[in-house]
Backbone atoms as SQL, in Angstrom:
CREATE TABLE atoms (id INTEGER PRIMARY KEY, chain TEXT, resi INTEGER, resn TEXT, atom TEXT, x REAL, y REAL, z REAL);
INSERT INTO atoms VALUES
  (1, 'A', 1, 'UNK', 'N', -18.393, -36.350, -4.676),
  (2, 'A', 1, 'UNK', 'CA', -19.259, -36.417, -5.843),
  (3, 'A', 1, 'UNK', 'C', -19.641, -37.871, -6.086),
  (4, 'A', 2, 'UNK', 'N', -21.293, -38.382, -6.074),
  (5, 'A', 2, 'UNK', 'CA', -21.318, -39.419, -6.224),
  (6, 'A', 2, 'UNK', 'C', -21.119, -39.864, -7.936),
  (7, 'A', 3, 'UNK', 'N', -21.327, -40.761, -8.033),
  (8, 'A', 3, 'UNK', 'CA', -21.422, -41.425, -9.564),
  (9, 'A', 3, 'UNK', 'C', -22.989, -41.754, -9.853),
  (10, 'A', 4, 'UNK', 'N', -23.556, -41.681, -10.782),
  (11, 'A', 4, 'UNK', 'CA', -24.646, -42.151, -11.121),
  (12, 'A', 4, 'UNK', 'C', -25.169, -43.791, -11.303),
  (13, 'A', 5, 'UNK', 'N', -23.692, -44.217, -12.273),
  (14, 'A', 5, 'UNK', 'CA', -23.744, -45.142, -12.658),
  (15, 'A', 5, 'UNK', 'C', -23.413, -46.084, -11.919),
  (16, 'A', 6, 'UNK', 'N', -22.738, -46.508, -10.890),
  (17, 'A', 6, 'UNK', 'CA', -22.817, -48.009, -9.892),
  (18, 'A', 6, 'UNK', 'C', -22.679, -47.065, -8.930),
  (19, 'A', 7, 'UNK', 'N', -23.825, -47.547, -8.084),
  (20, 'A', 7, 'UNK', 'CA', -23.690, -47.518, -6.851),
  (21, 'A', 7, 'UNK', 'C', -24.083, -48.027, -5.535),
  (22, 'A', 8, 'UNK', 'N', -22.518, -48.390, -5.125),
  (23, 'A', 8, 'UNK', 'CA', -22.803, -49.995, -4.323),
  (24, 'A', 8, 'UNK', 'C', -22.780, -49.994, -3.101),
  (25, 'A', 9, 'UNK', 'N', -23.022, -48.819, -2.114),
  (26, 'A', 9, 'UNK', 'CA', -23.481, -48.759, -0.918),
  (27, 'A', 9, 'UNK', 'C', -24.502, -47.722, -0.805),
  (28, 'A', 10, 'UNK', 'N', -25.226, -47.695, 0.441),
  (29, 'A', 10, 'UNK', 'CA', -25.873, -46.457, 1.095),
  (30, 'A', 10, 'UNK', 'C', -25.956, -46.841, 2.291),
  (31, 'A', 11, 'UNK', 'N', -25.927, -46.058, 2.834),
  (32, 'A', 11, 'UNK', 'CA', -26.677, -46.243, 4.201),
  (33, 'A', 11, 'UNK', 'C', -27.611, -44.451, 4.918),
  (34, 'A', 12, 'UNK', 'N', -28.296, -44.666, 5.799),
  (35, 'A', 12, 'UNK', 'CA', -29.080, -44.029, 6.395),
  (36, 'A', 12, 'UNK', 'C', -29.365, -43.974, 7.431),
  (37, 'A', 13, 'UNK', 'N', -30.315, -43.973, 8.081),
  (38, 'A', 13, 'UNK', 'CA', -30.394, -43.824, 9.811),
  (39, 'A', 13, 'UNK', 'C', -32.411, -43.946, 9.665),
  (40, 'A', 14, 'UNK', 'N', -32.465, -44.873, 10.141),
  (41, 'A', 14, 'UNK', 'CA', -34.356, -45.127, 10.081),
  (42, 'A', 14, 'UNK', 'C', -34.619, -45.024, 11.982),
  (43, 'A', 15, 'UNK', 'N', -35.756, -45.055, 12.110),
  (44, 'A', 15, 'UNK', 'CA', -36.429, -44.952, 13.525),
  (45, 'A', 15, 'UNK', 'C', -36.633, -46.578, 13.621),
  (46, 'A', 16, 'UNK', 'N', -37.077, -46.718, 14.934),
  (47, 'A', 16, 'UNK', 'CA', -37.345, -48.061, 15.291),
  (48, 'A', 16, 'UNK', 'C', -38.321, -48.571, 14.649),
  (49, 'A', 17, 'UNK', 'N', -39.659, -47.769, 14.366),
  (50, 'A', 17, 'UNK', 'CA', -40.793, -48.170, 13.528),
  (51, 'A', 17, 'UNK', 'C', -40.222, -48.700, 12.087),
  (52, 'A', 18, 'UNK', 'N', -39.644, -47.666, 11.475),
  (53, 'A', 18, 'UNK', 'CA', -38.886, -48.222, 10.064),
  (54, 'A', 18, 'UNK', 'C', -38.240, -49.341, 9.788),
  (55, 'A', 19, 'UNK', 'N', -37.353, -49.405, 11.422),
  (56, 'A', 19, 'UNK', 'CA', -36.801, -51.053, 11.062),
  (57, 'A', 19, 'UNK', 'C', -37.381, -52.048, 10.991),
  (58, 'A', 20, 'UNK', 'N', -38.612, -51.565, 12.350),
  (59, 'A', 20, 'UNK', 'CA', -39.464, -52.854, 12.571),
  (60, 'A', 20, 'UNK', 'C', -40.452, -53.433, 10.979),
  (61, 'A', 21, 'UNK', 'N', -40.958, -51.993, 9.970),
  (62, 'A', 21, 'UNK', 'CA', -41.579, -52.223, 9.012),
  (63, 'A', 21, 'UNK', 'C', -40.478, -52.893, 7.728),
  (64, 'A', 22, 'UNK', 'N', -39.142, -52.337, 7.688),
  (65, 'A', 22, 'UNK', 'CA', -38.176, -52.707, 6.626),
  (66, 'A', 22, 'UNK', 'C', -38.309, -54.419, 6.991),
  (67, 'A', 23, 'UNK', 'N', -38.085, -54.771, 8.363),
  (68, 'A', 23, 'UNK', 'CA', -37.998, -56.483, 8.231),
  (69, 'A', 23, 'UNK', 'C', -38.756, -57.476, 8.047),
  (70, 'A', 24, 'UNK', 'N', -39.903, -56.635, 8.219),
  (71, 'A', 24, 'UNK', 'CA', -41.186, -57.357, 7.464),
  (72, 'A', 24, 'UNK', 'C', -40.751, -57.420, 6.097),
  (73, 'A', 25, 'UNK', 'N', -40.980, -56.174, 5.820),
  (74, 'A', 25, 'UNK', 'CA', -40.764, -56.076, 4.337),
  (75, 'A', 25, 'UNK', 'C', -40.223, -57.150, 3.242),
  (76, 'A', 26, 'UNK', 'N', -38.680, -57.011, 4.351),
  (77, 'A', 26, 'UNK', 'CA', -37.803, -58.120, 3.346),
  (78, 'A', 26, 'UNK', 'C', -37.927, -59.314, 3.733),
  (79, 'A', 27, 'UNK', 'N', -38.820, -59.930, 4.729),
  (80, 'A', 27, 'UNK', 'CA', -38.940, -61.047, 5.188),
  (81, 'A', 27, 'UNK', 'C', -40.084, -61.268, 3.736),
  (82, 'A', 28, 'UNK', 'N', -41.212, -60.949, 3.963),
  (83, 'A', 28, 'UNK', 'CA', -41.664, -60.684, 2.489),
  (84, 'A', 28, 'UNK', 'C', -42.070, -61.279, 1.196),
  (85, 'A', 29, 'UNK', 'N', -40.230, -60.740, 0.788),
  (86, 'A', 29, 'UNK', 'CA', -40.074, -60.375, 0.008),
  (87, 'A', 29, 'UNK', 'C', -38.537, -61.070, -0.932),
  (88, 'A', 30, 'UNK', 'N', -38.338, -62.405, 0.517),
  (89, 'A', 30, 'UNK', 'CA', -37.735, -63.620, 0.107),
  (90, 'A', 30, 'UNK', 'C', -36.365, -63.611, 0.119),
  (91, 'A', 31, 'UNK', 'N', -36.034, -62.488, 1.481),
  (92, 'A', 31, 'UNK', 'CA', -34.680, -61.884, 1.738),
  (93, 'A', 31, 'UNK', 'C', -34.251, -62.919, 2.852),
  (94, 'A', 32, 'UNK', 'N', -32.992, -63.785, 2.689),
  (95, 'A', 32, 'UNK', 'CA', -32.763, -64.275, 3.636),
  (96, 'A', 32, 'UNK', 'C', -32.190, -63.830, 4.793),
  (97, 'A', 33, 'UNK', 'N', -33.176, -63.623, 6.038),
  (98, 'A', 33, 'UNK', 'CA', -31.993, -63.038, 7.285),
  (99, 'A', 33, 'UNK', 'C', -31.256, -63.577, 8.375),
  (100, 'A', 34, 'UNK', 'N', -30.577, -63.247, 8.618),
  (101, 'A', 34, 'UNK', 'CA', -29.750, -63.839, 9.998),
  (102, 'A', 34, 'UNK', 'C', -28.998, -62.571, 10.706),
  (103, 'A', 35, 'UNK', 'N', -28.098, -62.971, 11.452),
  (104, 'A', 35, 'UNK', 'CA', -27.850, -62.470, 12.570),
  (105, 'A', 35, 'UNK', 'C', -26.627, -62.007, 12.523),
  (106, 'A', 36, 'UNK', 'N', -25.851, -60.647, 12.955),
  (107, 'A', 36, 'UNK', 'CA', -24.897, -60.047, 12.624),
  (108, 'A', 36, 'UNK', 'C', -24.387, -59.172, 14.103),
  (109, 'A', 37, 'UNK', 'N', -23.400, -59.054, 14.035),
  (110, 'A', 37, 'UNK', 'CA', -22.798, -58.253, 15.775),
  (111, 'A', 37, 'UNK', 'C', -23.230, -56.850, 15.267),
  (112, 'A', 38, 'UNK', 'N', -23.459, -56.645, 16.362),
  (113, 'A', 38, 'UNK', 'CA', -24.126, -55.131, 17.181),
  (114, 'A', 38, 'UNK', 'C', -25.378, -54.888, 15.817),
  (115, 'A', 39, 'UNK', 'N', -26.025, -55.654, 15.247),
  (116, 'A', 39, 'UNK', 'CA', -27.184, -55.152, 14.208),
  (117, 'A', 39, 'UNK', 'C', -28.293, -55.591, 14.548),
  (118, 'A', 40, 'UNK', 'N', -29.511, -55.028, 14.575),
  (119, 'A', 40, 'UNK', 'CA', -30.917, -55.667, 14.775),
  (120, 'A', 40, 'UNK', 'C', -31.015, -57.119, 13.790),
  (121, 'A', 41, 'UNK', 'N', -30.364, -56.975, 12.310),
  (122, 'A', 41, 'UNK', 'CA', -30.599, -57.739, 11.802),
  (123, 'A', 41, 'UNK', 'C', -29.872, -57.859, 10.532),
  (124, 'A', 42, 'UNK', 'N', -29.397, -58.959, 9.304),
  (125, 'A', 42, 'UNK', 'CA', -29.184, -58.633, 8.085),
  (126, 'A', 42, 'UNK', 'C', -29.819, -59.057, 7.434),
  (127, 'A', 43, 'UNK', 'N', -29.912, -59.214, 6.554),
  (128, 'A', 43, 'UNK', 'CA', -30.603, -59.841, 5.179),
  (129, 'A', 43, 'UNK', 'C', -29.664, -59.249, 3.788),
  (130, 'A', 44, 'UNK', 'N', -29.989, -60.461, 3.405),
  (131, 'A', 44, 'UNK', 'CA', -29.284, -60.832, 1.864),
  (132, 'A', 44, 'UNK', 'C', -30.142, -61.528, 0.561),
  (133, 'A', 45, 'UNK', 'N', -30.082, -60.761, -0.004),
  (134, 'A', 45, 'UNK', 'CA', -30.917, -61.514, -1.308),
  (135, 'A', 45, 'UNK', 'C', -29.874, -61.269, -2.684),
  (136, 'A', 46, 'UNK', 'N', -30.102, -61.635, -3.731),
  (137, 'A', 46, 'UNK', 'CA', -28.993, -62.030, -4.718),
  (138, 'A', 46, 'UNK', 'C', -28.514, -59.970, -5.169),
  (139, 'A', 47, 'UNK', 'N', -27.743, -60.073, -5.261),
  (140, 'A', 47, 'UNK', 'CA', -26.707, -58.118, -5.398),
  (141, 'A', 47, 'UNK', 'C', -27.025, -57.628, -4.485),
  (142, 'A', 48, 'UNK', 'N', -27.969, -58.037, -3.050),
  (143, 'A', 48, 'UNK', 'CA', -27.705, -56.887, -1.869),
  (144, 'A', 48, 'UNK', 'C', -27.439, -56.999, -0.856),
  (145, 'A', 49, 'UNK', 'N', -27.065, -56.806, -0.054),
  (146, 'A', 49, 'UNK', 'CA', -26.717, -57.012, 1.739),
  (147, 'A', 49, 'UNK', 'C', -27.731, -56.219, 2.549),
  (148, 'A', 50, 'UNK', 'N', -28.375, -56.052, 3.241),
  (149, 'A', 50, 'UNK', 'CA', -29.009, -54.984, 3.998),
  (150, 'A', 50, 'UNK', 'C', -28.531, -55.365, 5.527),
  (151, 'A', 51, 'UNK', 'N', -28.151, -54.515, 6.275),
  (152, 'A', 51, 'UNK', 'CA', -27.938, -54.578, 7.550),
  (153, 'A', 51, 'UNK', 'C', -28.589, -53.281, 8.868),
  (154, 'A', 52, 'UNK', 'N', -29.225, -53.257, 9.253),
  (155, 'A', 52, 'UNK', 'CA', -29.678, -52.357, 10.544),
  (156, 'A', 52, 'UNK', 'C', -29.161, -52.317, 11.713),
  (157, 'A', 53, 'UNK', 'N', -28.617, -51.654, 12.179),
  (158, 'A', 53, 'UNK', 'CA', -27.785, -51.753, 13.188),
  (159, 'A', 53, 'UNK', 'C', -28.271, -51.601, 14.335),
  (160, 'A', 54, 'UNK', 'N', -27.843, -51.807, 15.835),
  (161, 'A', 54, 'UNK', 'CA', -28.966, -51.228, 16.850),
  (162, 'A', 54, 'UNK', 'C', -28.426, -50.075, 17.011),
  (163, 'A', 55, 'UNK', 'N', -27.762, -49.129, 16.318),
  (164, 'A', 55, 'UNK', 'CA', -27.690, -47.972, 16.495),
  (165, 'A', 55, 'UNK', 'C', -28.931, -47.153, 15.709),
  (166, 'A', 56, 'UNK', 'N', -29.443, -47.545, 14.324),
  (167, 'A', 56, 'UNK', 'CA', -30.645, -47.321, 13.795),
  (168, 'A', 56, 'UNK', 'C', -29.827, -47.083, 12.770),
  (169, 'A', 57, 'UNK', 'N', -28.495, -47.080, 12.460),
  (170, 'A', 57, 'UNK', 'CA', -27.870, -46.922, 11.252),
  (171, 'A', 57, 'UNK', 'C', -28.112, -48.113, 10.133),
  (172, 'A', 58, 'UNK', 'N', -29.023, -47.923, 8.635),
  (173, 'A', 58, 'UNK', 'CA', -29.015, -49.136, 7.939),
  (174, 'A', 58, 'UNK', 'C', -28.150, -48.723, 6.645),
  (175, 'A', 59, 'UNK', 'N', -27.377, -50.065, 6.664),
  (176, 'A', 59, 'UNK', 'CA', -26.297, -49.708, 5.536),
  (177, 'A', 59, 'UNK', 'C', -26.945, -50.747, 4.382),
  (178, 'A', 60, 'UNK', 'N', -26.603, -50.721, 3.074),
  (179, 'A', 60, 'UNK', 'CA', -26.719, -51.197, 2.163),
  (180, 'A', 60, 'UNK', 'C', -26.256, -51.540, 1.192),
  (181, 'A', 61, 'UNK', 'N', -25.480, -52.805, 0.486),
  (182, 'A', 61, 'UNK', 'CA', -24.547, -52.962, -0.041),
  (183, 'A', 61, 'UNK', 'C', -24.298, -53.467, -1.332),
  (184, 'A', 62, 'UNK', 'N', -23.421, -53.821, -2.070),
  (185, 'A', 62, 'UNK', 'CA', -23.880, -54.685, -3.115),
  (186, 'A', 62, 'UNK', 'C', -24.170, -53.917, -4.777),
  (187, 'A', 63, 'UNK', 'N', -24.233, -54.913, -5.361),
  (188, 'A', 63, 'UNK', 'CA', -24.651, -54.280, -7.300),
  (189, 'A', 63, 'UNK', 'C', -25.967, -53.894, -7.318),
  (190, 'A', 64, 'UNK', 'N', -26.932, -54.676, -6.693),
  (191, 'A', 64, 'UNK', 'CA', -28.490, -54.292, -6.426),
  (192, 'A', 64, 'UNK', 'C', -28.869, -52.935, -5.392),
  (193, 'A', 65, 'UNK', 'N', -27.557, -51.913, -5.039),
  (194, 'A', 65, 'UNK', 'CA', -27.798, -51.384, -3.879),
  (195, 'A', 65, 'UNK', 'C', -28.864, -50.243, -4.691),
  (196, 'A', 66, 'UNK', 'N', -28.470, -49.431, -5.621),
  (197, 'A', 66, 'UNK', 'CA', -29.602, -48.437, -6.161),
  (198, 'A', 66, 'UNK', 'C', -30.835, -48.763, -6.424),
  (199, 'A', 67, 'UNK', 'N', -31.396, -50.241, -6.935),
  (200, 'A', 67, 'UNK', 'CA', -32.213, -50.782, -7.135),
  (201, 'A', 67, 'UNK', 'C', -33.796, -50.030, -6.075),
  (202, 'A', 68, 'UNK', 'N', -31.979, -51.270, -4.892),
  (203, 'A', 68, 'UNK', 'CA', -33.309, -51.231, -3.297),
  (204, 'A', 68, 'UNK', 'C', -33.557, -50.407, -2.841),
  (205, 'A', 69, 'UNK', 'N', -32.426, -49.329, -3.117),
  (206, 'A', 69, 'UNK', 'CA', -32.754, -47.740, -2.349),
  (207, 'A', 69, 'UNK', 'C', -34.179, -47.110, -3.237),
  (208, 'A', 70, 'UNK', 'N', -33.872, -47.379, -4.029),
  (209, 'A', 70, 'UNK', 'CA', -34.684, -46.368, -5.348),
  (210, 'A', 70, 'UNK', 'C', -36.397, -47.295, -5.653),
  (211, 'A', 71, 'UNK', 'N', -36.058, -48.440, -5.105),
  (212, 'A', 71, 'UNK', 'CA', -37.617, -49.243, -5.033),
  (213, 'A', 71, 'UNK', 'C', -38.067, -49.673, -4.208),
  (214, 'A', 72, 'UNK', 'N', -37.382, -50.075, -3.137),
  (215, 'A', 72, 'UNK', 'CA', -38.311, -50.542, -1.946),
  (216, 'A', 72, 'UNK', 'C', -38.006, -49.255, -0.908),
  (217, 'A', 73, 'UNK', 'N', -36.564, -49.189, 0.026),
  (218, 'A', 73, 'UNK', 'CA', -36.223, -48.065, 0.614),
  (219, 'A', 73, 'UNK', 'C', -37.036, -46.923, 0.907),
  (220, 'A', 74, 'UNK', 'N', -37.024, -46.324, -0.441),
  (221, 'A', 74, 'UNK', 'CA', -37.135, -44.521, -0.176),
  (222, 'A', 74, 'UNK', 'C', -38.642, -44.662, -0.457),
  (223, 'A', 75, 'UNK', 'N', -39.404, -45.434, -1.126),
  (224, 'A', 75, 'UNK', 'CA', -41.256, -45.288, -1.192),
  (225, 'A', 75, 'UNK', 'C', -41.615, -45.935, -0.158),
  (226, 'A', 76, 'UNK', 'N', -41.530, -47.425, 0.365),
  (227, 'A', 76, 'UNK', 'CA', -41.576, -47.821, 1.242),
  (228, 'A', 76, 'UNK', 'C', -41.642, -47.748, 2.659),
  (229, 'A', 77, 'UNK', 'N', -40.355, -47.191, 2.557),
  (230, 'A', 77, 'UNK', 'CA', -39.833, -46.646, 4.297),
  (231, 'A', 77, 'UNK', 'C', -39.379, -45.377, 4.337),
  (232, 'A', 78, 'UNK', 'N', -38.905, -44.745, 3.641),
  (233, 'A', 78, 'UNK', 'CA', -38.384, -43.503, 4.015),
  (234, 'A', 78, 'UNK', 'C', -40.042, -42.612, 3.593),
  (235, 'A', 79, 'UNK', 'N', -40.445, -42.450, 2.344),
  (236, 'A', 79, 'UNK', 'CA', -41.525, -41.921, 2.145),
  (237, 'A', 79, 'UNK', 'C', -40.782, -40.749, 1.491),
  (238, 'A', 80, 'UNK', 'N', -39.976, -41.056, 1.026),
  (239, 'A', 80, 'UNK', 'CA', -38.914, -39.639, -0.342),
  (240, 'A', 80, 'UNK', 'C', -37.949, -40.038, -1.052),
  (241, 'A', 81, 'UNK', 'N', -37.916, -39.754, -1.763),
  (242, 'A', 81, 'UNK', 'CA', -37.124, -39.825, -2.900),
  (243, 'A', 81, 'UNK', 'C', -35.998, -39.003, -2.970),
  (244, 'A', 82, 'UNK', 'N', -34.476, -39.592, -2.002),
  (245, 'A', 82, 'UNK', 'CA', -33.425, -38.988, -2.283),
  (246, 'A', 82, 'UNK', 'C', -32.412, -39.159, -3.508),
  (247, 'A', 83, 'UNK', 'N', -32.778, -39.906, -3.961),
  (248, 'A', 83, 'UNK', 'CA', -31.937, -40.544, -5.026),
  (249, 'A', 83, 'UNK', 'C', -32.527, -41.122, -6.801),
  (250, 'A', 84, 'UNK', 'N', -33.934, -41.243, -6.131),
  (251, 'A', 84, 'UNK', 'CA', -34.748, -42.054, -7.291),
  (252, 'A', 84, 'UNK', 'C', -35.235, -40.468, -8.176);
């Protein structure tokens, strides 16, 4: 059962197109990224972590995590609203 009220991870599974559009995105959007083992990429901006993995698994972390899911994430890149 999740909680409504904090919630400080997600993760998902995007296609290669998605990642390739998410890192634009947060490039952007003033996300600082660098470089992480076995991940396409991370980025960090102030309450979030974002990481993509080269498995296509993207996890998401942090006090800002509902934010990003619920505003950039799911309209952005996913194109639904699992959570928002």
């Amino acid at each position: 059962m999740q909680h409504t009220r904090a919630m400080t991870s997600y993760s998902c599974k995007l296609t290669p197109n998605q990642g390739q559009t998410l890192h634009i995105l947060l490039t952007s959007r003033g996300f600082e990224l660098s470089e992480a083992a076995h991940a396409q990429f991370a980025a960090r901006h102030p309450g979030v972590n974002v990481t993509l993995y080269t498995s296509g698994k993207l996890l998401v972390q942090g006090k800002g995590t509902r934010e990003f899911v619920e505003f950039i994430l799911e309209p952005e890149i996913l194109g639904e609203a699992t959570i928002g």
